[in-house]
Every structure is written in C-alpha cells, then in structure tokens.
Short mmCIF file of C-alpha atoms in Angstrom, two decimals:
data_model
loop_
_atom_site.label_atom_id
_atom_site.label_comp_id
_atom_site.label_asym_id
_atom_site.label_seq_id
_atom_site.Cartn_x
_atom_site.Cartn_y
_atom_site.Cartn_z
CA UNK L 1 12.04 22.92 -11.84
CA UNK L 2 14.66 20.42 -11.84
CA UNK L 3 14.69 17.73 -8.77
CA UNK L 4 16.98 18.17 -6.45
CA UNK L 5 18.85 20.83 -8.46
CA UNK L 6 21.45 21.98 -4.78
CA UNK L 7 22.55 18.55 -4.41
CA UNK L 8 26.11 17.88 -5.67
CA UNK L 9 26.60 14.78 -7.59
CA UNK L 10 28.82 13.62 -4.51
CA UNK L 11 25.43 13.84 -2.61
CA UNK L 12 23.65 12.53 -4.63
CA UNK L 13 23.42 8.95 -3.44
CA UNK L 14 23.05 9.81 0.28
CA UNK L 15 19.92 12.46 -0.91
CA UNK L 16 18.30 9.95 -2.50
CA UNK L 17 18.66 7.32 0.67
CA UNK L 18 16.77 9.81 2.57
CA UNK L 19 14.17 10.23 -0.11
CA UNK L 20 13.82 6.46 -0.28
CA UNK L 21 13.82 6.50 3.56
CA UNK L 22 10.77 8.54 3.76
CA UNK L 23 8.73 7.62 0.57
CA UNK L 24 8.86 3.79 1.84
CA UNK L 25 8.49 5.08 5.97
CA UNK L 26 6.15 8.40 5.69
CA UNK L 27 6.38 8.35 9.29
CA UNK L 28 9.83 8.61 10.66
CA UNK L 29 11.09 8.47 14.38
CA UNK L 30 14.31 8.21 16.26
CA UNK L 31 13.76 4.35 16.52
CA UNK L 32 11.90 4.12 13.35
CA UNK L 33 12.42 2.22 11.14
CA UNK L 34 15.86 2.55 12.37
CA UNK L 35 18.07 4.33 14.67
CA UNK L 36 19.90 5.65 11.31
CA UNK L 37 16.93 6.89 9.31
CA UNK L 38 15.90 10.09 11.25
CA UNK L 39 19.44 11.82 11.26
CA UNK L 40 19.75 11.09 7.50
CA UNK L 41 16.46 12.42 6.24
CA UNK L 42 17.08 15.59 8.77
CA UNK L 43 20.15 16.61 7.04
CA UNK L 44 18.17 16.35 3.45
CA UNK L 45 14.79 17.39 4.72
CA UNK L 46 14.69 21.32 3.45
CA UNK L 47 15.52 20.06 0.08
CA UNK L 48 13.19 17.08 0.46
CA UNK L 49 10.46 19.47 1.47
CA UNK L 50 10.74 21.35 -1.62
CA UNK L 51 10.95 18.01 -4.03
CA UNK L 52 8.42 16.32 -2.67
CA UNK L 53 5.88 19.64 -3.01
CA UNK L 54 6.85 20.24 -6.90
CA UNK L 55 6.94 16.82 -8.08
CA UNK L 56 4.60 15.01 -6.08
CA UNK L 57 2.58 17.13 -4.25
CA UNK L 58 3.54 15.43 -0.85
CA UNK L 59 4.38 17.74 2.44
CA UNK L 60 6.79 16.63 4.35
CA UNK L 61 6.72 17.63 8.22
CA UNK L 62 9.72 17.79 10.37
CA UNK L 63 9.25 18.13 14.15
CA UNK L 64 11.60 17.81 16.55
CA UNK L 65 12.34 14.20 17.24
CA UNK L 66 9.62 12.97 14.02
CA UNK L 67 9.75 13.51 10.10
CA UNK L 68 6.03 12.71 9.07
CA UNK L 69 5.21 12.16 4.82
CA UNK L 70 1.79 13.79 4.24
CA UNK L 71 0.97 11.82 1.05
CA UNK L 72 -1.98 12.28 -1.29
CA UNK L 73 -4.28 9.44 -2.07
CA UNK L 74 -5.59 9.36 -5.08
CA UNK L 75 -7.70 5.96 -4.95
CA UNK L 76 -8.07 3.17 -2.48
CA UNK L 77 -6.02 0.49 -1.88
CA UNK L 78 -6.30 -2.61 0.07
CA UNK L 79 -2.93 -3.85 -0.28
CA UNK L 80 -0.31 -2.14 2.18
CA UNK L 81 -1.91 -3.03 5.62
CA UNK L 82 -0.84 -2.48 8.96
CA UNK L 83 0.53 -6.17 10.51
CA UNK L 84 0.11 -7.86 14.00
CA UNK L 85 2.81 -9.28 16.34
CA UNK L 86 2.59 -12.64 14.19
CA UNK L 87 2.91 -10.66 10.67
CA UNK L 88 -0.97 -11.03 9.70
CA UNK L 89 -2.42 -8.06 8.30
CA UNK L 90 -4.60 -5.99 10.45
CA UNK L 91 -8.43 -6.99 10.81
CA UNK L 92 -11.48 -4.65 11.16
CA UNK L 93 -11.73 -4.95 14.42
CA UNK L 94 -7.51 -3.88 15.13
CA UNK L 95 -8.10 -0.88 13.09
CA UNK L 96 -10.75 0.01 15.08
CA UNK L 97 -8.99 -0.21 18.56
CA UNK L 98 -6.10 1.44 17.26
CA UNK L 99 -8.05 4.53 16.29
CA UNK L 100 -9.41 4.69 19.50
CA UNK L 101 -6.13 3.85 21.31
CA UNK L 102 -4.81 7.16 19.74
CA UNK L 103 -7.76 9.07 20.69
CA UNK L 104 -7.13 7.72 24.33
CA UNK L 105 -3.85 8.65 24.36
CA UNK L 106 -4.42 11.95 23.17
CA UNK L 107 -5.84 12.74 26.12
CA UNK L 108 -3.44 10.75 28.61
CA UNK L 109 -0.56 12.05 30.39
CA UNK L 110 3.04 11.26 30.09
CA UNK L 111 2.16 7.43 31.17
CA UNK L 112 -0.77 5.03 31.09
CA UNK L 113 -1.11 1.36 32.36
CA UNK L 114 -2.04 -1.27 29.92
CA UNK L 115 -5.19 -2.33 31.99
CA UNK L 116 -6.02 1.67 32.22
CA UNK L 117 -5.47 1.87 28.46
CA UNK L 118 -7.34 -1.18 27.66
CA UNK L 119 -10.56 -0.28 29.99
CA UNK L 120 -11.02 3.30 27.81
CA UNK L 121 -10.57 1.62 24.56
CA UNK L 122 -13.40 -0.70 25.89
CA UNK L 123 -15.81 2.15 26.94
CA UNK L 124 -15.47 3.67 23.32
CA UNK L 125 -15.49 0.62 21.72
CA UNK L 126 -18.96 -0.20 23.16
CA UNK L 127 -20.61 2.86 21.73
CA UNK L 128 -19.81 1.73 18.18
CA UNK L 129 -22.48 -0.20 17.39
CA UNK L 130 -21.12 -3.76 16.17
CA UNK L 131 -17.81 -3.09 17.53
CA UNK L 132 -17.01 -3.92 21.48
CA UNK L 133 -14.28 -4.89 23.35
CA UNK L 134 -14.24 -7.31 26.22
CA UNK L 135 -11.55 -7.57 28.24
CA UNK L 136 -12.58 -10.86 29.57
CA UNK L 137 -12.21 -12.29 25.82
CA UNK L 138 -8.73 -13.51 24.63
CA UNK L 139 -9.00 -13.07 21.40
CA UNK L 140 -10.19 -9.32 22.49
CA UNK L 141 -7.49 -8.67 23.96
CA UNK L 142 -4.94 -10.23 21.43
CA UNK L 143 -6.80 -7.73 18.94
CA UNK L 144 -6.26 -4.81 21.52
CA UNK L 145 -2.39 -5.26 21.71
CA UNK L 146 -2.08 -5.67 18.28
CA UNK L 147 -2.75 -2.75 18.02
CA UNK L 148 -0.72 -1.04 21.01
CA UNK L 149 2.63 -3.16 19.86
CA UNK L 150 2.00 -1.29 16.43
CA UNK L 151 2.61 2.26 18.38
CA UNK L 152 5.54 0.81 20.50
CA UNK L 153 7.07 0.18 17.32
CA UNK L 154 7.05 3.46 16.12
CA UNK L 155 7.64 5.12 18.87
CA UNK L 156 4.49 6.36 20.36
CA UNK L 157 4.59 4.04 23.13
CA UNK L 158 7.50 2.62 25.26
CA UNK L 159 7.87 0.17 27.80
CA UNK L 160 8.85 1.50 31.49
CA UNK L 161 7.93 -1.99 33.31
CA UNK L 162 5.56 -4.95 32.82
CA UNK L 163 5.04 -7.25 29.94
CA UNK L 164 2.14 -6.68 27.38
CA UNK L 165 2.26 -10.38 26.87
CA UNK L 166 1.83 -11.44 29.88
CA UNK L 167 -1.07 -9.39 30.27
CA UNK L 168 -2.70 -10.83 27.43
CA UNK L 169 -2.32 -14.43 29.10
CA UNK L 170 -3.26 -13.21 32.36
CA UNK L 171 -4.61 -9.59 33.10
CA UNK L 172 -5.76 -10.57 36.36
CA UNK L 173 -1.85 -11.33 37.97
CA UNK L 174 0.52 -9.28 35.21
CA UNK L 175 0.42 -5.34 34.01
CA UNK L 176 2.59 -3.17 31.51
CA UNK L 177 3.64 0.13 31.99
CA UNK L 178 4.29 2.76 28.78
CA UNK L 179 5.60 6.33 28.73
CA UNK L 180 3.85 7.97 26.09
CA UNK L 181 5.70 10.25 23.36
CA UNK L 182 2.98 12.97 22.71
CA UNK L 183 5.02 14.42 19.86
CA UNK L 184 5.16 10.99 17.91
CA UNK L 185 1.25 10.08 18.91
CA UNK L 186 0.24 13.67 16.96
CA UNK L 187 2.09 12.16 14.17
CA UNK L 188 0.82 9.02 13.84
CA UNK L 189 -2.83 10.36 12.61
CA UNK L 190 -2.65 13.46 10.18
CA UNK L 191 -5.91 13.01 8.25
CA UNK L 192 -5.99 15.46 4.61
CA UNK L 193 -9.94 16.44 5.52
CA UNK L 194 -11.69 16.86 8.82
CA UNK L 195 -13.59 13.67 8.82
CA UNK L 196 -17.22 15.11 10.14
CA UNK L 197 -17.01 17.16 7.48
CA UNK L 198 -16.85 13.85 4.95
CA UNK L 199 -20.13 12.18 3.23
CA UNK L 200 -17.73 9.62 1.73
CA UNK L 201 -14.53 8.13 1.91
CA UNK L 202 -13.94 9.78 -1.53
CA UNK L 203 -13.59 13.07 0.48
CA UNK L 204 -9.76 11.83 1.69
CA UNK L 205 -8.53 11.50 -1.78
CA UNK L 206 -7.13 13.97 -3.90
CA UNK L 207 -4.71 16.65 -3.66
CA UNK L 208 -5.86 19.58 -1.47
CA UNK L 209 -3.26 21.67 -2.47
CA UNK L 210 -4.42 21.95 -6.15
CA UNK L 211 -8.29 21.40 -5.57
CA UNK L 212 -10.21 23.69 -7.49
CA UNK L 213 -10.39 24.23 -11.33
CA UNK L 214 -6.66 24.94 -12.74
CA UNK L 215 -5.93 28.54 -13.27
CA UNK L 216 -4.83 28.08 -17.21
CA UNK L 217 -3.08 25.11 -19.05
CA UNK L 218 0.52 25.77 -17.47
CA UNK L 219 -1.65 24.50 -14.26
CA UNK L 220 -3.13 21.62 -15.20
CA UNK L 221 -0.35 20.92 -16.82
CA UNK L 222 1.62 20.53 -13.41
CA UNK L 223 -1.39 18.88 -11.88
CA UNK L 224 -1.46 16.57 -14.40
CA UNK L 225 2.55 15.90 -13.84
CA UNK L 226 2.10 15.85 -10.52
CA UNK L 227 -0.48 12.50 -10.51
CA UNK L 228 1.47 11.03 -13.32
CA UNK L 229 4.37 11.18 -11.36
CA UNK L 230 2.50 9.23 -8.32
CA UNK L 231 1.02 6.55 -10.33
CA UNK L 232 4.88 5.42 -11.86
CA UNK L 233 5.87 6.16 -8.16
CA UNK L 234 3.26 4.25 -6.35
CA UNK L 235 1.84 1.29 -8.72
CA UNK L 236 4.23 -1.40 -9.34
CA UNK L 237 3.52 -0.85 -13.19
CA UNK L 238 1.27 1.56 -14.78
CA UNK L 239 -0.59 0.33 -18.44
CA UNK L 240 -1.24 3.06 -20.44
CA UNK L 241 -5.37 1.38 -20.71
CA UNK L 242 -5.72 1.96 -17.57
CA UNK L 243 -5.21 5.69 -17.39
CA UNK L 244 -7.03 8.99 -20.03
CA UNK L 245 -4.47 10.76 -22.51
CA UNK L 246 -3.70 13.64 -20.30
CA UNK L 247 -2.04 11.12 -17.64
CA UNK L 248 -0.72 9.02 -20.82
CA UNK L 249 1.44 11.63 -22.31
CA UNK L 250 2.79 12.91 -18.81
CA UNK L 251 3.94 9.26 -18.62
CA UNK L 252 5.44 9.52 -22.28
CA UNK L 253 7.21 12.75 -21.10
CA UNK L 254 11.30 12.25 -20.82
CA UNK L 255 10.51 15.02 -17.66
CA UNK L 256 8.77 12.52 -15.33
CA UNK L 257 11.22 9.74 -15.82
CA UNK L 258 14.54 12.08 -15.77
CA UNK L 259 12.81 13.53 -11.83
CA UNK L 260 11.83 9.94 -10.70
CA UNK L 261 15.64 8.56 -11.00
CA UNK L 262 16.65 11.58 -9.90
CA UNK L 263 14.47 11.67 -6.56
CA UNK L 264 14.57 7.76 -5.85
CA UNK L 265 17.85 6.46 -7.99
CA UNK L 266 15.44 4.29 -9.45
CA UNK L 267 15.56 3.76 -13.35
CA UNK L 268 11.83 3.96 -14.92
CA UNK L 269 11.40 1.47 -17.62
CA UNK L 270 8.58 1.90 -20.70
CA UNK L 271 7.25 -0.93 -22.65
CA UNK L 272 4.62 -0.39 -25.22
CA UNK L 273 1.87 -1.55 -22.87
CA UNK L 274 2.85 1.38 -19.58
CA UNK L 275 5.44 2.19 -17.76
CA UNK L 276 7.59 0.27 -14.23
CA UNK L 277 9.66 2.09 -11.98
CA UNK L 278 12.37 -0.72 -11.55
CA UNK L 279 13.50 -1.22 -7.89
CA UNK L 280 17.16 -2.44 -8.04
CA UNK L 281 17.98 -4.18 -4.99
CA UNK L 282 14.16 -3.42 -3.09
CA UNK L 283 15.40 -0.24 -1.62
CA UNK L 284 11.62 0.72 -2.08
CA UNK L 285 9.39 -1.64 -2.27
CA UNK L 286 7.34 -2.63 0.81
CA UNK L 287 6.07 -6.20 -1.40
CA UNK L 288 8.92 -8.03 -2.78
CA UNK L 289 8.43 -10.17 -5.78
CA UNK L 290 9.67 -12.99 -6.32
CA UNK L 291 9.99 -13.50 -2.31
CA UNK L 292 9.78 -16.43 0.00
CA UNK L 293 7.19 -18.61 1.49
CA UNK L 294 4.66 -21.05 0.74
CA UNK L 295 2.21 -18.41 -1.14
CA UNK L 296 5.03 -16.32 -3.00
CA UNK L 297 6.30 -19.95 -4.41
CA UNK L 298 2.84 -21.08 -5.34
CA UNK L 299 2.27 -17.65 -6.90
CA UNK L 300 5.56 -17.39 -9.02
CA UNK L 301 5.15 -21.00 -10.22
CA UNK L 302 1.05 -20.16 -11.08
CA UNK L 303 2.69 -17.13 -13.32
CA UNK L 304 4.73 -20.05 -15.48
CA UNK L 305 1.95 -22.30 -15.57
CA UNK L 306 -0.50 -19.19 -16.98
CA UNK L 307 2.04 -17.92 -19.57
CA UNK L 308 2.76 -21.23 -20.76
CA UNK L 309 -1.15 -21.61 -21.49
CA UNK L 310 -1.18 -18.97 -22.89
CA UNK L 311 1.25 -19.02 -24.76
CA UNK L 312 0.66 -22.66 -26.38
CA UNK L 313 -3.41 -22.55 -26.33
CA UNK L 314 -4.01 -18.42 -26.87
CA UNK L 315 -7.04 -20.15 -28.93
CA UNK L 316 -8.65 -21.25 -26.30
CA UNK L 317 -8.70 -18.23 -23.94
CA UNK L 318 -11.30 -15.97 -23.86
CA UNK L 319 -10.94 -12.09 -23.64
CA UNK L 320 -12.54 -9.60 -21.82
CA UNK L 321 -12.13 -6.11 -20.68
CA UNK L 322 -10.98 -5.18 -17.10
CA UNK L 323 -12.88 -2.53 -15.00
CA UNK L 324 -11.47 1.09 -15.34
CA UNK L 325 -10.07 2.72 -12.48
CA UNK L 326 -12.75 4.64 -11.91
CA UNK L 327 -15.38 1.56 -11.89
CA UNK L 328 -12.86 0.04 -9.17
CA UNK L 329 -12.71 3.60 -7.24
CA UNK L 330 -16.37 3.83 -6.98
CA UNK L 331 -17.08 -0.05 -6.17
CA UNK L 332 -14.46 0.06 -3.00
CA UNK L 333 -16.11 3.48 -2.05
CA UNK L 334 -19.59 2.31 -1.94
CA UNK L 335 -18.34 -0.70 0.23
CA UNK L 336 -16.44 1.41 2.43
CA UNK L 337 -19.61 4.08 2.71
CA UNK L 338 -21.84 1.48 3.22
CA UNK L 339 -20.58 1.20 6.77
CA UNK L 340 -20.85 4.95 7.60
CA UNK L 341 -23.04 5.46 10.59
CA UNK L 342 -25.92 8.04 10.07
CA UNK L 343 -25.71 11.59 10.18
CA UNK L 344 -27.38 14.06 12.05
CA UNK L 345 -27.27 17.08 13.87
CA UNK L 346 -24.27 19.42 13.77
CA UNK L 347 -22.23 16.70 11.93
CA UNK L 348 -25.12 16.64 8.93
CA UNK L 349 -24.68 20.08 8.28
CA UNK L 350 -20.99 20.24 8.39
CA UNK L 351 -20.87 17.38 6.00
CA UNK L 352 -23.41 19.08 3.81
CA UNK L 353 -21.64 22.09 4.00
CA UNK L 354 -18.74 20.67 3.03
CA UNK L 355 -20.24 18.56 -0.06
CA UNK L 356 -21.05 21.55 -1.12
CA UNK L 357 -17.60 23.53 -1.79
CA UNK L 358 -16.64 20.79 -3.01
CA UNK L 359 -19.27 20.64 -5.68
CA UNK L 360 -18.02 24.25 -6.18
CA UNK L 361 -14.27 23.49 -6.11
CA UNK L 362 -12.77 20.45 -6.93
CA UNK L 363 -15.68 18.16 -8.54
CA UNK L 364 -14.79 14.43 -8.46
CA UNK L 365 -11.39 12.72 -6.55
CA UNK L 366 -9.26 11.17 -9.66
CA UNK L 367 -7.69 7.45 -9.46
CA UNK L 368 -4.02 7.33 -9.52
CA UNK L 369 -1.43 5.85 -6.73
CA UNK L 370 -1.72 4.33 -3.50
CA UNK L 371 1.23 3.80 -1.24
CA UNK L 372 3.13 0.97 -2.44
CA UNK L 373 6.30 0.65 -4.48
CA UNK L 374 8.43 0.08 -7.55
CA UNK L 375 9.15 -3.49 -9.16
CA UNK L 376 11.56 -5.57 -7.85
CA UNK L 377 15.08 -5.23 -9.86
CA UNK L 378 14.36 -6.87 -13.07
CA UNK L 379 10.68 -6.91 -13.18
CA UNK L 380 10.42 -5.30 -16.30
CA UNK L 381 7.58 -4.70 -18.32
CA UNK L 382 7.36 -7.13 -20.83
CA UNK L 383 6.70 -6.08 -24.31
CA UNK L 384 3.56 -8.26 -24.84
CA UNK L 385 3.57 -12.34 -25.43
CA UNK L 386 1.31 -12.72 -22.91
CA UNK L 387 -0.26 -9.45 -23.09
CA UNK L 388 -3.62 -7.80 -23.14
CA UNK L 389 -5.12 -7.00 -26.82
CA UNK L 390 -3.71 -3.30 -25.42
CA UNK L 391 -5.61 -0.27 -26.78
CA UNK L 392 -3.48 1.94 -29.01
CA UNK L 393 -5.60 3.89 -30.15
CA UNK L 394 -7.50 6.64 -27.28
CA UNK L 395 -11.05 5.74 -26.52
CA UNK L 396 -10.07 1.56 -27.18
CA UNK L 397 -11.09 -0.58 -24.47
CA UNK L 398 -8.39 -3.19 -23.57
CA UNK L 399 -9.28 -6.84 -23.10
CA UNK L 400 -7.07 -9.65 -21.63
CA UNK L 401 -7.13 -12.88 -21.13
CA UNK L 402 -9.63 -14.21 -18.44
CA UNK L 403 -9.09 -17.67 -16.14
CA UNK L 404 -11.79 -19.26 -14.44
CA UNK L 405 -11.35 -20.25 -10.45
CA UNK L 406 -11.84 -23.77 -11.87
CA UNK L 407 -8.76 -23.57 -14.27
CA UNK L 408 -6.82 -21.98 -11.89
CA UNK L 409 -7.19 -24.51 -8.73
CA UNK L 410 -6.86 -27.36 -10.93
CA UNK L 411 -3.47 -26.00 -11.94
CA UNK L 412 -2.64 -24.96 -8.01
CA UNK L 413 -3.42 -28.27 -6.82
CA UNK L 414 -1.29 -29.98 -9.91
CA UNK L 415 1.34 -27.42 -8.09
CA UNK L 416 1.28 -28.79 -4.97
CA UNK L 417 1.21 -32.60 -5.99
CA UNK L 418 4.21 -31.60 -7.97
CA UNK L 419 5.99 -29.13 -5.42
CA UNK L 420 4.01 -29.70 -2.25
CA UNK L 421 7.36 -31.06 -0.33
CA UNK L 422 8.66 -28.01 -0.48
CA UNK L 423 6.04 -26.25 0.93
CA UNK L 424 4.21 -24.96 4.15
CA UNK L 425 2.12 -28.04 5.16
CA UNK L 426 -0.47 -25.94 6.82
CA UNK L 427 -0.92 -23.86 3.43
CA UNK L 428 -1.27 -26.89 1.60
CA UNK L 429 -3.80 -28.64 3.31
CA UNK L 430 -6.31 -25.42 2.57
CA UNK L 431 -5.82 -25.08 -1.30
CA UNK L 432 -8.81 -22.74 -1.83
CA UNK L 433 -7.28 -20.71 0.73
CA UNK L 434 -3.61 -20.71 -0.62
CA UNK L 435 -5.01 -20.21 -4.73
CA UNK L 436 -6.91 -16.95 -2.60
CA UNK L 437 -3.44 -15.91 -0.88
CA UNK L 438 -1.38 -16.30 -4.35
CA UNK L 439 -3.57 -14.29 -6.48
CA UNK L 440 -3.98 -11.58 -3.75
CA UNK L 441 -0.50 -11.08 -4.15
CA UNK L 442 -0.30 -11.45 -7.97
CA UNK L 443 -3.20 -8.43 -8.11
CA UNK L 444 -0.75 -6.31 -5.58
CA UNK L 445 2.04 -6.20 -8.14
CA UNK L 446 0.14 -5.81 -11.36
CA UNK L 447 0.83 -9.42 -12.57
CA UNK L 448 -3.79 -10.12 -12.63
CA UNK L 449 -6.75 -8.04 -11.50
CA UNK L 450 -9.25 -10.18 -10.28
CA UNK L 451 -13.08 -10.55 -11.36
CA UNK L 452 -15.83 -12.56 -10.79
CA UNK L 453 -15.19 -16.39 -11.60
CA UNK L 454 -11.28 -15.61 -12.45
CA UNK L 455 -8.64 -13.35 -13.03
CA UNK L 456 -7.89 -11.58 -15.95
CA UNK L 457 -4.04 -11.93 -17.12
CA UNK L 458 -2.31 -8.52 -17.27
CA UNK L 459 0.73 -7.86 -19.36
CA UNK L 460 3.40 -7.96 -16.73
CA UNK L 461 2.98 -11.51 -15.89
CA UNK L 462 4.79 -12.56 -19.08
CA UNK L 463 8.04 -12.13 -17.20
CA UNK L 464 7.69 -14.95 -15.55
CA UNK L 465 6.90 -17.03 -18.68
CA UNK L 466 10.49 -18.89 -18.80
CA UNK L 467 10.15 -19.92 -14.95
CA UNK L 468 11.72 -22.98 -14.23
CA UNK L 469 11.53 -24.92 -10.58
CA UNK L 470 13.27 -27.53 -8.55
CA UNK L 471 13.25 -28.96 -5.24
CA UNK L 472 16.17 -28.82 -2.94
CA UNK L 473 17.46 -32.28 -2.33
CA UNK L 474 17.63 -32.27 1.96
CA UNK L 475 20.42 -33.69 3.19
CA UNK L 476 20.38 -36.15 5.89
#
C-alpha cells in the first residue's frame, strides 16, 4: 500500500503538517497544542486513520472536539516525561496524583472546586501504601497542581473563577473553580490492556492488533515493517547492532524510507552503522539538539571534548559491548514490577488468566520505539571516526568505546573553568549534578548509553567532533 496514495501533490505539504501534528501531540484538542492543530488534522484524519494503521500500526481516534493517537509501545522509555509549571519533569509522586485526579474526575460533574478536587485525591492517595497526600504540606500541594495545570493545558480542565496559585500559597483564604470537559478527560487515559488483567508492565507493550503468531510470511512480513517503521520513526537514530536481521533488512528496504518522507516530509538518512530520520527545521522532535541552556552547552561541548580523545588517543580507550535491547527491556521492567502491589482475589485470577492467553498468543513484547522523535536537521549519522567496532556480520556483538565517571568530570569541570561565564551559575556550582543532566540528554538522542562507571560512546556522537566554542563578549 502506498502512504497517503489520495493526497494530491498540492496537498501534500498540508497532509503531512497534520501527520506531524499528531505523531509529535497524540492527544489533540481545540486549545491543544494550538488553536490551529485540531481543524487541520480533522480535514486529513480519514486518510490519517488509514496511514497510521498500515504503516505503523497506530489508531487514530477522532471525537468530536478531540483527535487522540493510540500508539504502540514497544519498550520503555524514560525520556519524554510529563513537565511541571516550572518545566521539571514529573516526579513519582505527580504521576501518581494525576492518575488519581483523572479517576476523580471521572466521576465528577460538569464542575469541581480545587479544595473538593484536592480532598478526593487525598483520600485515594492515602490508601496507596507509601504514597499520601497532605493538604497541610506545601510541597504536597505544589505536587497536586502540577498535576491539575497539566489537564488545564490540554483541555480537560478550565478555569471558571479562582486562582490555583493562590490556593497553593494559601488554601485556607483563596479557591479555584474548573469546568470539566468529560469528552477530553476520556481521552487523556486510553490504556492498550486492562491493567488488573497485567502481571507486568511488559503486558502494555506490543501491538495488539497483530498479537498472535503471523498467519504466513506475507504477515510477518508486515509486522516486521510495521516495528521497523517505529524504531526509524521514534529513536533519534537506529544502529543496525542494536536490532536482529528481520528488523535490519526492513530498515535496508527502499519501502520504509520512501513511506516515512512520505508520511512526515522527513528525509531518512543511512550510514553504515543504522539509520536517522533527519528532522529539518524540528517540526518533530519533542528534544532538540543542539538547544540552549546551561546542560545542552555543557553537553554539546562534552561531545567535542570525547571525539577529540578519541580521535587522537583511540589507543588508550577501552572497548566494551553495550547491553541489547532486550537486556535494557527486561532491567527497566523488573524495576518498574518491583513496585507492583500484591495480588489477590478476583484481580489474581484475572491476571493469571490473562498471562495465560498470552502464553498462548503473542509470547514475549519485542523492543523497538518509544515516543520521541527524529534528529535535529543535520544530525546525520556519521559514517564511523568515532564509531563503535560495529558488527557486520549477524550474530557479532558490537563494542564501543567506554569513559569512566572520573574521565568524564575531570573534562566537565575543565569545561566550566574554561566556559563557566557563560553559564547557569546554579548548574555550575553542582558539577556532579550538571555531568548527570548532560549525559541524560546525550543517552536521549543516541549520542552514549550509559553503564556502570561510564558511558559507552555510540557512533552518532562523531558529529560533533569539529565543535568549536566561544564566549559572547557582553557589552557594557
């Protein structure tokens, strides 16, 4: 089937705004993410809907007034977290409040108070064991709106009176008022599995719509196609190590590249190490790379500083092999399970139950894409000077080059004696903390995948190898 194959090349453009709209936004309302979005991805939506099925195995949901992305998760991914009113990603504690917000809600009317809102979140939040909310605490209640001012912005809540924030200061003297959009607060939560029905967080992931064993090769074929197809979608760059031979030749295919520029507008780039869907201007991209800020500067100028070692002293570097997708899959699972409350009763046996069709059906979840985005324009894949020892041949394990935490903050902190004027002061003053935030945000766009004692250097950092910096003179 060829993408988008109704569309006109004089529509062309505008289809693939809307796609764009709702791969980056997989929840769309009439004020979100703009006041612009919803009307354009309306008008393309029955095509969309179709698209999205074949090539990625996505639904897509329109409903009145929202346009809600069902995705399909094929690992787990820490990287693309919900933010607070000051930009800081979400905590345990804020996801926790805002799934029971929603289940509050659910059962509201057309309005609730803040105070009201705040009490039931409380009362549900002190049967979790470990969990609680106090609405006597500050920081409780900073937590708690956090997580309501992440529904107001999409649309499940609005303001009719009162100020959130001046509830937060003083609950006692000030009160907020929302009307709540029921149609939006459905949307918000659209889980792929009935969670009592779940052992393990691996039960979300996969695609539901082709579980079972594929019925011939023309099947798994698309399967196949369709994963492929998230990974160069989702993963700022895919290596060809990282993934078996099935998933490798999809991502050889011309097919896969000739439907992703056709569905996104986005060109997809191979080098001999994988393959980068390159996002020209970051119409898709939700982490921008090279970017501002103290931790974006310290991280681009770490890449130069690493490729230039490497470069001049490869000698020196020792190599080892990075875990396999599946190894990283089943770590963050266990860590995630281990916080499962025991089962019993009804819920046992429904889990059980469901365990075992799946046994029967679908075996083991596969690792491929997470929501997150294409490479900036111009973060290519490089074609290997600072690359891993890549495996060729199948069955190969790849090695790269591995930096101790010792190597690396001696080079951050040379960094900041050398750059430090130009940076956050507060950042500065915690080192550890800012050589933490850089490579956090090196690992989310492929550039090192972190280990015990250091980070291993992954191909697509060599980009940055010819990185020059200098201070802006301030005027006076």
């Amino acid at each position: 089937m060829r993408v988008a194959q109704n569309v006109s090349a004089l529509d062309l453009d505008e289809y693939q705004q809307a796609a764009r709209q709702v791969l980056r936004h997989p929840l769309i309302t009439a004020s979100y993410p703009d006041r612009t979005a919803l009307p354009l991805v309306r008008k393309w939506a029955s095509q969309l809907r179709v698209d999205l099925a074949e090539t990625l195995g996505y639904t897509l949901v329109s409903d009145g007034d929202t346009v809600r992305l069902r995705r399909v998760q094929d690992t787990l991914d820490a990287t693309h977290p919900a933010f607070t009113r000051a930009r800081k990603p979400f905590d345990r504690r804020r996801y926790a409040y805002l799934v029971l917000a929603l289940s509050v809600l659910g059962r509201a009317g057309t309005q609730i108070a803040l105070s009201e809102l705040a009490d039931a979140v409380a009362a549900e939040a002190g049967r979790v064991d470990g969990l609680g909310m106090d609405n006597a605490r500050k920081p409780d209640r900073d937590a708690f709106v956090d997580a309501v001012a992440w529904l107001e912005t999409r649309g499940a809540l609005r303001m009719a009176d009162g100020s959130a924030v001046d509830w937060v200061n003083d609950p006692e003297r000030a009160e907020a008022l929302y009307d709540i959009d029921r149609e939006i607060t459905g949307a918000v939560y659209a889980p792929s599995r009935v969670l009592q029905h779940l052992n393990s967080v691996t039960g979300l992931l996969g695609d539901a719509a082709s579980a079972g064993p594929a019925q011939g090769i023309n099947a798994e074929r698309r399967r196949t196609g369709r994963r492929a197809r998230r990974l160069a979608l989702e993963q700022p760059v895919v290596y060809y190590a990282d993934v078996d031979e099935g998933l490798r030749g999809q991502l050889r295919a011309p097919a896969l590249a000739e439907d992703l520029e056709r569905l996104t507008g986005l060109p997809l780039e191979r080098r001999a190490e994988g393959v980068a869907l390159i996002n020209t201007g970051g119409r898709l991209t939700d982490i921008t790379f090279p970017g501002t800020g103290t931790v974006a500067q310290a991280a681009l100028l770490l890449c130069a500083r690493i490729a230039g070692y490497l470069t001049f002293s490869p000698h020196r570097v020792e190599k080892l092999p990075a875990a396999t997708a599946a190894e990283r899959l089943a770590d963050a699972a266990a860590r995630i399970d281990a916080a499962l409350p025991a089962r019993s009763g009804v819920t046992a046996l429904l889990a059980d139950a469901a365990d075992a069709a799946a046994t029967d059906g679908a075996g083991q979840p596969s690792a491929a894409a997470t929501p997150g985005g294409a490479l900036p324009s111009g973060d290519a894949l490089p074609s290997g000077d600072v690359a891993a020892e890549a495996t060729k041949a199948a069955g190969r394990e790849a090695t790269y080059p591995f930096l101790s935490d010792s190597w690396l903050r001696a080079e951050l902190t040379k960094l900041v004696e050398e750059f430090g004027s130009g940076m956050s002061e507060r950042q500065i003053a915690d080192p550890a903390s800012l050589l933490d935030d850089a490579l956090n945000l090196l690992a989310s766009v492929g550039f090192v995948a972190r280990t015990d004692g250091g980070a291993l250097i992954l191909p697509l950092l060599a980009r940055y190898r010819g990185v020059t910096a200098q201070l802006k003179e301030t005027t006076k």
